[in-house]
PDB file of C-alpha atoms and ligand atoms in Angstrom:
ATOM      1  CA  MET A   1     113.200 120.820 100.282  1.00  0.00           C
ATOM      2  CA  ARG A   2     110.307 118.342  99.773  1.00  0.00           C
ATOM      3  CA  LYS A   3     111.082 115.146  98.009  1.00  0.00           C
ATOM      4  CA  ARG A   4     109.043 114.621  95.051  1.00  0.00           C
ATOM      5  CA  ILE A   5     106.993 111.399  95.060  1.00  0.00           C
ATOM      6  CA  VAL A   6     105.130 109.441  92.237  1.00  0.00           C
ATOM      7  CA  GLY A   7     102.996 106.355  92.950  1.00  0.00           C
ATOM      8  CA  SER A   8     100.471 104.306  91.488  1.00  0.00           C
ATOM      9  CA  SER A   9      97.451 102.522  92.814  1.00  0.00           C
ATOM     10  CA  TRP A  10      96.502  99.593  90.605  1.00  0.00           C
ATOM     11  CA  LYS A  11      92.971  99.619  92.012  1.00  0.00           C
ATOM     12  CA  MET A  12      91.459  96.348  90.692  1.00  0.00           C
ATOM     13  CA  HIS A  13      92.894  97.012  87.268  1.00  0.00           C
ATOM     14  CA  ILE A  14      95.276  94.171  87.724  1.00  0.00           C
ATOM     15  CA  ASN A  15      93.495  91.023  88.641  1.00  0.00           C
ATOM     16  CA  THR A  16      95.737  88.120  88.394  1.00  0.00           C
ATOM     17  CA  VAL A  17      98.892  87.055  90.334  1.00  0.00           C
ATOM     18  CA  GLU A  18     100.792  86.668  87.114  1.00  0.00           C
ATOM     19  CA  ALA A  19     100.038  90.047  85.735  1.00  0.00           C
ATOM     20  CA  GLY A  20     100.704  91.823  89.053  1.00  0.00           C
ATOM     21  CA  GLU A  21     104.099  90.162  89.582  1.00  0.00           C
ATOM     22  CA  LYS A  22     104.986  90.804  86.045  1.00  0.00           C
ATOM     23  CA  LEU A  23     104.155  94.444  86.122  1.00  0.00           C
ATOM     24  CA  ALA A  24     106.109  94.872  89.407  1.00  0.00           C
ATOM     25  CA  ARG A  25     109.204  93.346  87.928  1.00  0.00           C
ATOM     26  CA  GLU A  26     108.828  95.561  84.908  1.00  0.00           C
ATOM     27  CA  ILE A  27     108.582  98.533  87.215  1.00  0.00           C
ATOM     28  CA  VAL A  28     111.591  97.755  89.349  1.00  0.00           C
ATOM     29  CA  GLU A  29     113.618  97.254  86.143  1.00  0.00           C
ATOM     30  CA  ALA A  30     112.280 100.532  84.531  1.00  0.00           C
ATOM     31  CA  VAL A  31     113.181 102.756  87.639  1.00  0.00           C
ATOM     32  CA  ALA A  32     116.580 101.270  88.405  1.00  0.00           C
ATOM     33  CA  GLY A  33     119.022 104.072  89.091  1.00  0.00           C
ATOM     34  CA  GLU A  34     116.340 106.603  89.825  1.00  0.00           C
ATOM     35  CA  SER A  35     117.343 108.397  92.953  1.00  0.00           C
ATOM     36  CA  ALA A  36     115.776 111.831  93.094  1.00  0.00           C
ATOM     37  CA  VAL A  37     112.106 110.725  93.188  1.00  0.00           C
ATOM     38  CA  GLU A  38     110.351 108.557  95.802  1.00  0.00           C
ATOM     39  CA  ILE A  39     108.478 105.755  94.130  1.00  0.00           C
ATOM     40  CA  PHE A  40     105.633 103.553  95.240  1.00  0.00           C
ATOM     41  CA  ILE A  41     103.132 101.109  93.926  1.00  0.00           C
ATOM     42  CA  MET A  42      99.821  99.777  95.439  1.00  0.00           C
ATOM     43  CA  PRO A  43      98.536  96.324  94.390  1.00  0.00           C
ATOM     44  CA  THR A  44      95.618  94.557  95.679  1.00  0.00           C
ATOM     45  CA  PHE A  45      95.995  92.807  99.130  1.00  0.00           C
ATOM     46  CA  PRO A  46      96.771  89.114  98.085  1.00  0.00           C
ATOM     47  CA  LEU A  47      99.627  90.400  95.792  1.00  0.00           C
ATOM     48  CA  LEU A  48     101.355  92.404  98.644  1.00  0.00           C
ATOM     49  CA  PRO A  49     103.812  89.718  99.956  1.00  0.00           C
ATOM     50  CA  SER A  50     105.113  88.533  96.658  1.00  0.00           C
ATOM     51  CA  ILE A  51     105.508  92.125  95.265  1.00  0.00           C
ATOM     52  CA  ILE A  52     107.186  93.320  98.557  1.00  0.00           C
ATOM     53  CA  GLU A  53     109.714  90.539  97.778  1.00  0.00           C
ATOM     54  CA  ILE A  54     110.028  91.682  94.196  1.00  0.00           C
ATOM     55  CA  CYS A  55     110.642  95.221  95.229  1.00  0.00           C
ATOM     56  CA  ARG A  56     113.166  94.589  97.921  1.00  0.00           C
ATOM     57  CA  ASN A  57     116.458  96.321  97.583  1.00  0.00           C
ATOM     58  CA  SER A  58     114.863  98.445  94.779  1.00  0.00           C
ATOM     59  CA  LYS A  59     113.801 101.918  94.585  1.00  0.00           C
ATOM     60  CA  VAL A  60     110.104 101.078  94.814  1.00  0.00           C
ATOM     61  CA  GLY A  61     108.230 101.123  97.938  1.00  0.00           C
ATOM     62  CA  VAL A  62     104.996  99.047  98.307  1.00  0.00           C
ATOM     63  CA  GLY A  63     101.653 100.161  99.865  1.00  0.00           C
ATOM     64  CA  ALA A  64      98.154  99.045 100.463  1.00  0.00           C
ATOM     65  CA  GLN A  65      95.070 100.503  99.003  1.00  0.00           C
ATOM     66  CA  THR A  66      93.076 100.593 102.308  1.00  0.00           C
ATOM     67  CA  MET A  67      93.248  99.375 105.910  1.00  0.00           C
ATOM     68  CA  ALA A  68      90.830  98.634 108.834  1.00  0.00           C
ATOM     69  CA  GLU A  69      90.151 101.477 111.202  1.00  0.00           C
ATOM     70  CA  ALA A  70      90.614  99.340 114.168  1.00  0.00           C
ATOM     71  CA  GLU A  71      93.702  97.508 115.304  1.00  0.00           C
ATOM     72  CA  ASN A  72      92.008  94.109 115.767  1.00  0.00           C
ATOM     73  CA  GLY A  73      88.603  92.735 116.685  1.00  0.00           C
ATOM     74  CA  ALA A  74      85.449  91.740 115.030  1.00  0.00           C
ATOM     75  CA  TYR A  75      85.844  93.278 111.620  1.00  0.00           C
ATOM     76  CA  THR A  76      85.016  90.569 109.092  1.00  0.00           C
ATOM     77  CA  GLY A  77      86.971  90.953 105.897  1.00  0.00           C
ATOM     78  CA  GLU A  78      89.146  93.748 106.889  1.00  0.00           C
ATOM     79  CA  VAL A  79      92.816  94.008 107.017  1.00  0.00           C
ATOM     80  CA  PRO A  80      94.611  95.344 110.194  1.00  0.00           C
ATOM     81  CA  ALA A  81      97.520  97.770 110.333  1.00  0.00           C
ATOM     82  CA  PRO A  82      99.942  95.411 112.299  1.00  0.00           C
ATOM     83  CA  ILE A  83      99.819  92.744 109.630  1.00  0.00           C
ATOM     84  CA  LEU A  84     100.428  95.135 106.872  1.00  0.00           C
ATOM     85  CA  SER A  85     103.327  96.663 108.681  1.00  0.00           C
ATOM     86  CA  GLU A  86     104.853  93.370 109.623  1.00  0.00           C
ATOM     87  CA  ILE A  87     104.861  92.181 105.868  1.00  0.00           C
ATOM     88  CA  GLY A  88     106.657  95.325 104.797  1.00  0.00           C
ATOM     89  CA  CYS A  89     103.954  97.777 103.662  1.00  0.00           C
ATOM     90  CA  ARG A  90     105.353 101.245 103.666  1.00  0.00           C
ATOM     91  CA  TYR A  91     102.319 103.296 102.461  1.00  0.00           C
ATOM     92  CA  ILE A  92      98.641 103.135 103.202  1.00  0.00           C
ATOM     93  CA  GLU A  93      96.211 104.789 100.833  1.00  0.00           C
ATOM     94  CA  LEU A  94      93.283 106.258 102.835  1.00  0.00           C
ATOM     95  CA  GLY A  95      90.037 108.055 101.776  1.00  0.00           C
ATOM     96  CA  HIS A  96      90.085 107.519  98.004  1.00  0.00           C
ATOM     97  CA  ALA A  97      87.007 109.004  96.325  1.00  0.00           C
ATOM     98  CA  GLU A  98      85.826 105.435  95.366  1.00  0.00           C
ATOM     99  CA  ARG A  99      86.183 104.237  98.883  1.00  0.00           C
ATOM    100  CA  ARG A 100      84.330 107.293 100.190  1.00  0.00           C
ATOM    101  CA  ALA A 101      81.507 106.799  97.809  1.00  0.00           C
ATOM    102  CA  ARG A 102      81.074 103.060  97.745  1.00  0.00           C
ATOM    103  CA  TYR A 103      82.358 101.777 101.172  1.00  0.00           C
ATOM    104  CA  ASN A 104      81.394 104.591 103.424  1.00  0.00           C
ATOM    105  CA  GLU A 105      85.091 105.568 104.134  1.00  0.00           C
ATOM    106  CA  THR A 106      84.153 108.894 106.233  1.00  0.00           C
ATOM    107  CA  ASP A 107      86.446 111.542 107.321  1.00  0.00           C
ATOM    108  CA  GLU A 108      86.227 110.134 110.869  1.00  0.00           C
ATOM    109  CA  LYS A 109      87.419 106.743 109.700  1.00  0.00           C
ATOM    110  CA  VAL A 110      90.225 108.359 107.566  1.00  0.00           C
ATOM    111  CA  ARG A 111      91.351 110.140 110.789  1.00  0.00           C
ATOM    112  CA  SER A 112      91.417 106.813 112.790  1.00  0.00           C
ATOM    113  CA  LYS A 113      93.212 105.005 110.017  1.00  0.00           C
ATOM    114  CA  THR A 114      95.877 107.969 109.660  1.00  0.00           C
ATOM    115  CA  HIS A 115      96.641 107.542 113.377  1.00  0.00           C
ATOM    116  CA  LEU A 116      96.950 103.790 113.111  1.00  0.00           C
ATOM    117  CA  ALA A 117      99.155 103.858 110.016  1.00  0.00           C
ATOM    118  CA  LEU A 118     101.583 106.168 111.786  1.00  0.00           C
ATOM    119  CA  ARG A 119     101.512 104.192 114.892  1.00  0.00           C
ATOM    120  CA  TYR A 120     102.621 101.137 112.892  1.00  0.00           C
ATOM    121  CA  ASP A 121     105.282 103.364 110.917  1.00  0.00           C
ATOM    122  CA  MET A 122     103.675 103.406 107.720  1.00  0.00           C
ATOM    123  CA  THR A 123     103.090 106.564 105.659  1.00  0.00           C
ATOM    124  CA  PRO A 124      99.478 107.543 105.293  1.00  0.00           C
ATOM    125  CA  LEU A 125      98.557 108.895 101.829  1.00  0.00           C
ATOM    126  CA  VAL A 126      95.201 110.626 102.448  1.00  0.00           C
ATOM    127  CA  CYS A 127      92.994 111.444  99.227  1.00  0.00           C
ATOM    128  CA  ILE A 128      91.099 114.504  99.357  1.00  0.00           C
ATOM    129  CA  GLY A 129      88.939 115.993  96.704  1.00  0.00           C
ATOM    130  CA  GLU A 130      85.889 117.910  95.730  1.00  0.00           C
ATOM    131  CA  THR A 131      83.026 116.397  93.640  1.00  0.00           C
ATOM    132  CA  ALA A 132      81.745 118.234  90.552  1.00  0.00           C
ATOM    133  CA  GLU A 133      78.544 119.144  92.694  1.00  0.00           C
ATOM    134  CA  ASP A 134      80.793 120.677  95.298  1.00  0.00           C
ATOM    135  CA  LYS A 135      82.676 122.611  92.689  1.00  0.00           C
ATOM    136  CA  ASP A 136      79.547 123.971  90.961  1.00  0.00           C
ATOM    137  CA  ALA A 137      77.937 124.965  94.225  1.00  0.00           C
ATOM    138  CA  GLY A 138      81.061 126.845  95.196  1.00  0.00           C
ATOM    139  CA  ARG A 139      81.812 124.674  98.193  1.00  0.00           C
ATOM    140  CA  GLY A 140      84.898 122.834  96.765  1.00  0.00           C
ATOM    141  CA  ARG A 141      87.382 124.596  98.855  1.00  0.00           C
ATOM    142  CA  VAL A 142      85.451 124.179 102.168  1.00  0.00           C
ATOM    143  CA  LYS A 143      85.156 120.543 101.347  1.00  0.00           C
ATOM    144  CA  LEU A 144      88.914 120.347 100.886  1.00  0.00           C
ATOM    145  CA  ALA A 145      89.558 122.264 104.058  1.00  0.00           C
ATOM    146  CA  THR A 146      87.354 119.920 106.051  1.00  0.00           C
ATOM    147  CA  GLN A 147      89.047 116.779 104.601  1.00  0.00           C
ATOM    148  CA  THR A 148      92.369 118.265 105.336  1.00  0.00           C
ATOM    149  CA  LEU A 149      91.503 119.116 108.977  1.00  0.00           C
ATOM    150  CA  TRP A 150      90.269 115.732 109.702  1.00  0.00           C
ATOM    151  CA  ALA A 151      93.280 113.998 108.200  1.00  0.00           C
ATOM    152  CA  LEU A 152      95.651 116.027 110.436  1.00  0.00           C
ATOM    153  CA  ASP A 153      93.600 116.172 113.642  1.00  0.00           C
ATOM    154  CA  GLY A 154      95.143 115.006 116.823  1.00  0.00           C
ATOM    155  CA  LEU A 155      98.630 114.302 115.254  1.00  0.00           C
ATOM    156  CA  SER A 156     101.842 115.731 116.610  1.00  0.00           C
ATOM    157  CA  SER A 157     103.667 118.233 114.143  1.00  0.00           C
ATOM    158  CA  GLN A 158     106.034 115.516 113.598  1.00  0.00           C
ATOM    159  CA  GLN A 159     103.390 113.085 112.530  1.00  0.00           C
ATOM    160  CA  GLN A 160     101.747 115.711 110.449  1.00  0.00           C
ATOM    161  CA  ARG A 161     104.723 116.103 108.322  1.00  0.00           C
ATOM    162  CA  ARG A 162     104.763 112.582 107.414  1.00  0.00           C
ATOM    163  CA  VAL A 163     101.257 112.500 106.002  1.00  0.00           C
ATOM    164  CA  ILE A 164     101.037 112.797 102.213  1.00  0.00           C
ATOM    165  CA  LEU A 165      97.863 114.653 100.963  1.00  0.00           C
ATOM    166  CA  ALA A 166      96.834 113.472  97.477  1.00  0.00           C
ATOM    167  CA  TYR A 167      94.459 116.019  95.921  1.00  0.00           C
ATOM    168  CA  GLU A 168      92.195 114.262  93.559  1.00  0.00           C
ATOM    169  CA  PRO A 169      89.316 116.223  92.215  1.00  0.00           C
ATOM    170  CA  VAL A 170      86.658 113.480  91.966  1.00  0.00           C
ATOM    171  CA  TRP A 171      85.543 114.885  88.626  1.00  0.00           C
ATOM    172  CA  ALA A 172      89.070 114.354  87.246  1.00  0.00           C
ATOM    173  CA  ILE A 173      89.433 110.722  88.118  1.00  0.00           C
ATOM    174  CA  GLY A 174      89.000 108.147  85.493  1.00  0.00           C
ATOM    175  CA  GLN A 175      88.634 110.772  82.601  1.00  0.00           C
ATOM    176  CA  ALA A 176      90.551 111.591  79.410  1.00  0.00           C
ATOM    177  CA  ASP A 177      92.425 114.621  80.775  1.00  0.00           C
ATOM    178  CA  PRO A 178      93.795 115.689  84.344  1.00  0.00           C
ATOM    179  CA  ALA A 179      92.505 119.105  85.745  1.00  0.00           C
ATOM    180  CA  ASP A 180      94.100 122.055  84.352  1.00  0.00           C
ATOM    181  CA  PRO A 181      97.537 122.751  85.746  1.00  0.00           C
ATOM    182  CA  ALA A 182      96.787 126.339  86.987  1.00  0.00           C
ATOM    183  CA  TYR A 183      93.684 125.023  88.824  1.00  0.00           C
ATOM    184  CA  VAL A 184      95.793 122.299  90.477  1.00  0.00           C
ATOM    185  CA  HIS A 185      98.557 124.880  91.402  1.00  0.00           C
ATOM    186  CA  ASP A 186      95.905 127.161  92.988  1.00  0.00           C
ATOM    187  CA  THR A 187      94.134 124.348  94.759  1.00  0.00           C
ATOM    188  CA  HIS A 188      97.384 123.011  96.042  1.00  0.00           C
ATOM    189  CA  ARG A 189      98.207 126.522  97.479  1.00  0.00           C
ATOM    190  CA  HIS A 190      94.756 126.645  99.098  1.00  0.00           C
ATOM    191  CA  ILE A 191      95.316 123.226 100.754  1.00  0.00           C
ATOM    192  CA  ARG A 192      98.868 124.344 101.945  1.00  0.00           C
ATOM    193  CA  ASP A 193      97.188 127.577 103.504  1.00  0.00           C
ATOM    194  CA  VAL A 194      94.631 125.413 105.461  1.00  0.00           C
ATOM    195  CA  VAL A 195      97.577 123.187 106.740  1.00  0.00           C
ATOM    196  CA  ALA A 196      99.491 126.352 107.705  1.00  0.00           C
ATOM    197  CA  ARG A 197      96.545 127.789 109.735  1.00  0.00           C
ATOM    198  CA  GLU A 198      95.916 124.526 111.410  1.00  0.00           C
ATOM    199  CA  ALA A 199      99.359 123.035 111.861  1.00  0.00           C
ATOM    200  CA  GLY A 200     101.641 125.907 111.557  1.00  0.00           C
ATOM    201  CA  GLU A 201     104.199 127.248 108.758  1.00  0.00           C
ATOM    202  CA  ASP A 202     106.813 124.454 109.381  1.00  0.00           C
ATOM    203  CA  VAL A 203     104.292 121.708 108.840  1.00  0.00           C
ATOM    204  CA  ALA A 204     102.834 123.348 105.775  1.00  0.00           C
ATOM    205  CA  ALA A 205     106.355 123.852 104.308  1.00  0.00           C
ATOM    206  CA  ALA A 206     107.275 120.200 104.838  1.00  0.00           C
ATOM    207  CA  ILE A 207     104.004 118.361 104.095  1.00  0.00           C
ATOM    208  CA  ARG A 208     103.714 116.798 100.597  1.00  0.00           C
ATOM    209  CA  ILE A 209     100.606 117.553  98.387  1.00  0.00           C
ATOM    210  CA  ILE A 210     100.548 115.485  95.376  1.00  0.00           C
ATOM    211  CA  TYR A 211      97.956 115.422  92.480  1.00  0.00           C
ATOM    212  CA  GLY A 212      95.877 112.605  91.169  1.00  0.00           C
ATOM    213  CA  GLY A 213      93.258 112.268  88.443  1.00  0.00           C
ATOM    214  CA  SER A 214      93.932 111.125  84.998  1.00  0.00           C
ATOM    215  CA  VAL A 215      97.584 111.927  84.900  1.00  0.00           C
ATOM    216  CA  THR A 216      99.455 110.380  81.810  1.00  0.00           C
ATOM    217  CA  ALA A 217     103.021 110.380  80.594  1.00  0.00           C
ATOM    218  CA  GLY A 218     102.029 113.277  78.299  1.00  0.00           C
ATOM    219  CA  THR A 219     100.401 115.441  80.966  1.00  0.00           C
ATOM    220  CA  ALA A 220     102.604 115.053  83.936  1.00  0.00           C
ATOM    221  CA  LYS A 221     105.256 117.622  82.907  1.00  0.00           C
ATOM    222  CA  ASP A 222     102.817 120.508  82.772  1.00  0.00           C
ATOM    223  CA  LEU A 223     101.547 119.610  86.187  1.00  0.00           C
ATOM    224  CA  PHE A 224     105.025 119.393  87.619  1.00  0.00           C
ATOM    225  CA  ARG A 225     105.797 123.014  86.585  1.00  0.00           C
ATOM    226  CA  SER A 226     104.104 124.121  89.657  1.00  0.00           C
ATOM    227  CA  ASP A 227     106.328 124.051  92.723  1.00  0.00           C
ATOM    228  CA  GLU A 228     103.120 123.497  94.801  1.00  0.00           C
ATOM    229  CA  VAL A 229     102.983 119.907  93.179  1.00  0.00           C
ATOM    230  CA  ASP A 230     105.138 117.517  95.134  1.00  0.00           C
ATOM    231  CA  GLY A 231     104.214 114.474  93.311  1.00  0.00           C
ATOM    232  CA  MET A 232     101.716 112.421  91.177  1.00  0.00           C
ATOM    233  CA  PHE A 233      99.404 109.737  92.316  1.00  0.00           C
ATOM    234  CA  VAL A 234      98.279 107.691  89.241  1.00  0.00           C
ATOM    235  CA  GLY A 235      95.904 105.003  88.476  1.00  0.00           C
ATOM    236  CA  ARG A 236      95.686 103.833  84.801  1.00  0.00           C
ATOM    237  CA  GLY A 237      99.042 105.762  84.049  1.00  0.00           C
ATOM    238  CA  GLY A 238     100.850 103.303  86.236  1.00  0.00           C
ATOM    239  CA  LEU A 239      99.820 100.147  84.503  1.00  0.00           C
ATOM    240  CA  LYS A 240     102.601 100.192  81.945  1.00  0.00           C
ATOM    241  CA  ALA A 241     106.204 100.250  83.221  1.00  0.00           C
ATOM    242  CA  ASP A 242     107.571 102.564  80.528  1.00  0.00           C
ATOM    243  CA  LEU A 243     104.758 105.040  80.796  1.00  0.00           C
ATOM    244  CA  PHE A 244     105.011 105.128  84.643  1.00  0.00           C
ATOM    245  CA  ARG A 245     108.814 105.773  84.158  1.00  0.00           C
ATOM    246  CA  ARG A 246     107.873 108.693  81.966  1.00  0.00           C
ATOM    247  CA  ILE A 247     105.744 110.253  84.690  1.00  0.00           C
ATOM    248  CA  ILE A 248     108.527 109.762  87.111  1.00  0.00           C
ATOM    249  CA  ASP A 249     110.969 111.398  84.707  1.00  0.00           C
ATOM    250  CA  ALA A 250     108.592 114.503  84.459  1.00  0.00           C
ATOM    251  CA  ALA A 251     109.166 114.967  88.258  1.00  0.00           C
ATOM    252  CA  GLY A 252     112.878 115.365  88.056  1.00  0.00           C
TER     253      GLY A 252
HETATM  254  P1  PGA B   1      93.246 107.627  87.084  1.00  0.00           P
HETATM  255  O1  PGA B   1      93.004 107.152  88.740  1.00  0.00           O
HETATM  256  O2  PGA B   1      94.692 107.921  87.040  1.00  0.00           O
HETATM  257  O3  PGA B   1      92.970 106.316  86.401  1.00  0.00           O
HETATM  258  O4  PGA B   1      92.317 108.609  86.652  1.00  0.00           O
HETATM  259  C1  PGA B   1      93.437 108.183  89.547  1.00  0.00           C
HETATM  260  C2  PGA B   1      93.130 107.861  90.990  1.00  0.00           C
HETATM  261  O5  PGA B   1      91.826 107.566  91.218  1.00  0.00           O
HETATM  262  O6  PGA B   1      94.009 107.984  91.911  1.00  0.00           O
END
């Protein structure tokens, strides 16, 4: 049985220390007692140490929104895996559409970062998703297959099982509504088929594929009706503790 997981990347929506620490405290409080669902939040880098402290001994894991592709060296401005692991980061978001589009986060870099995250005992959360142009041109599925293969390439089966794939159709991020639940169900099945062909049935049965893109407290329940959907990855929907809690409740 795959454990459902709900997490939120705050992106740069939270831009003061005070607001970030306050939201983290409210989330810890809102999810106290929750046990069936794995929960995580991803604030910006400078907030990580204090928020990891706030979330200690709670149900909330903390992750980073990106990470350097190398372990050390001349990478001005980048943040290396060993430090993130040392301070208590448990998840690393990789390949988000915004980072692919604006910061040249290629599949090759995502692959290196996935390996590094696992080496430092952090869970890689790899975002994959087709653009509107890919979809219109009928190449959405091949794009997803390619991104999935890169994410899992060169890992042992045991490591592959630890990866979380976040399916985020680029055209559904930052919109009023998420993608249609039936479309999400079919696409998750396609991604799982790709994993089965590449990594075997056992890995495909174990790996978690979660959905992201304009999920709200109101729409999560319909998306969770599919047994192919192992979780939600939210942006704006995670910025109010009570609404985030309702998305978590929809998973149960
Ligand atoms: P959104 O962001 O929920 O605000 O659409 C989702 C994401 O980019 O992960």
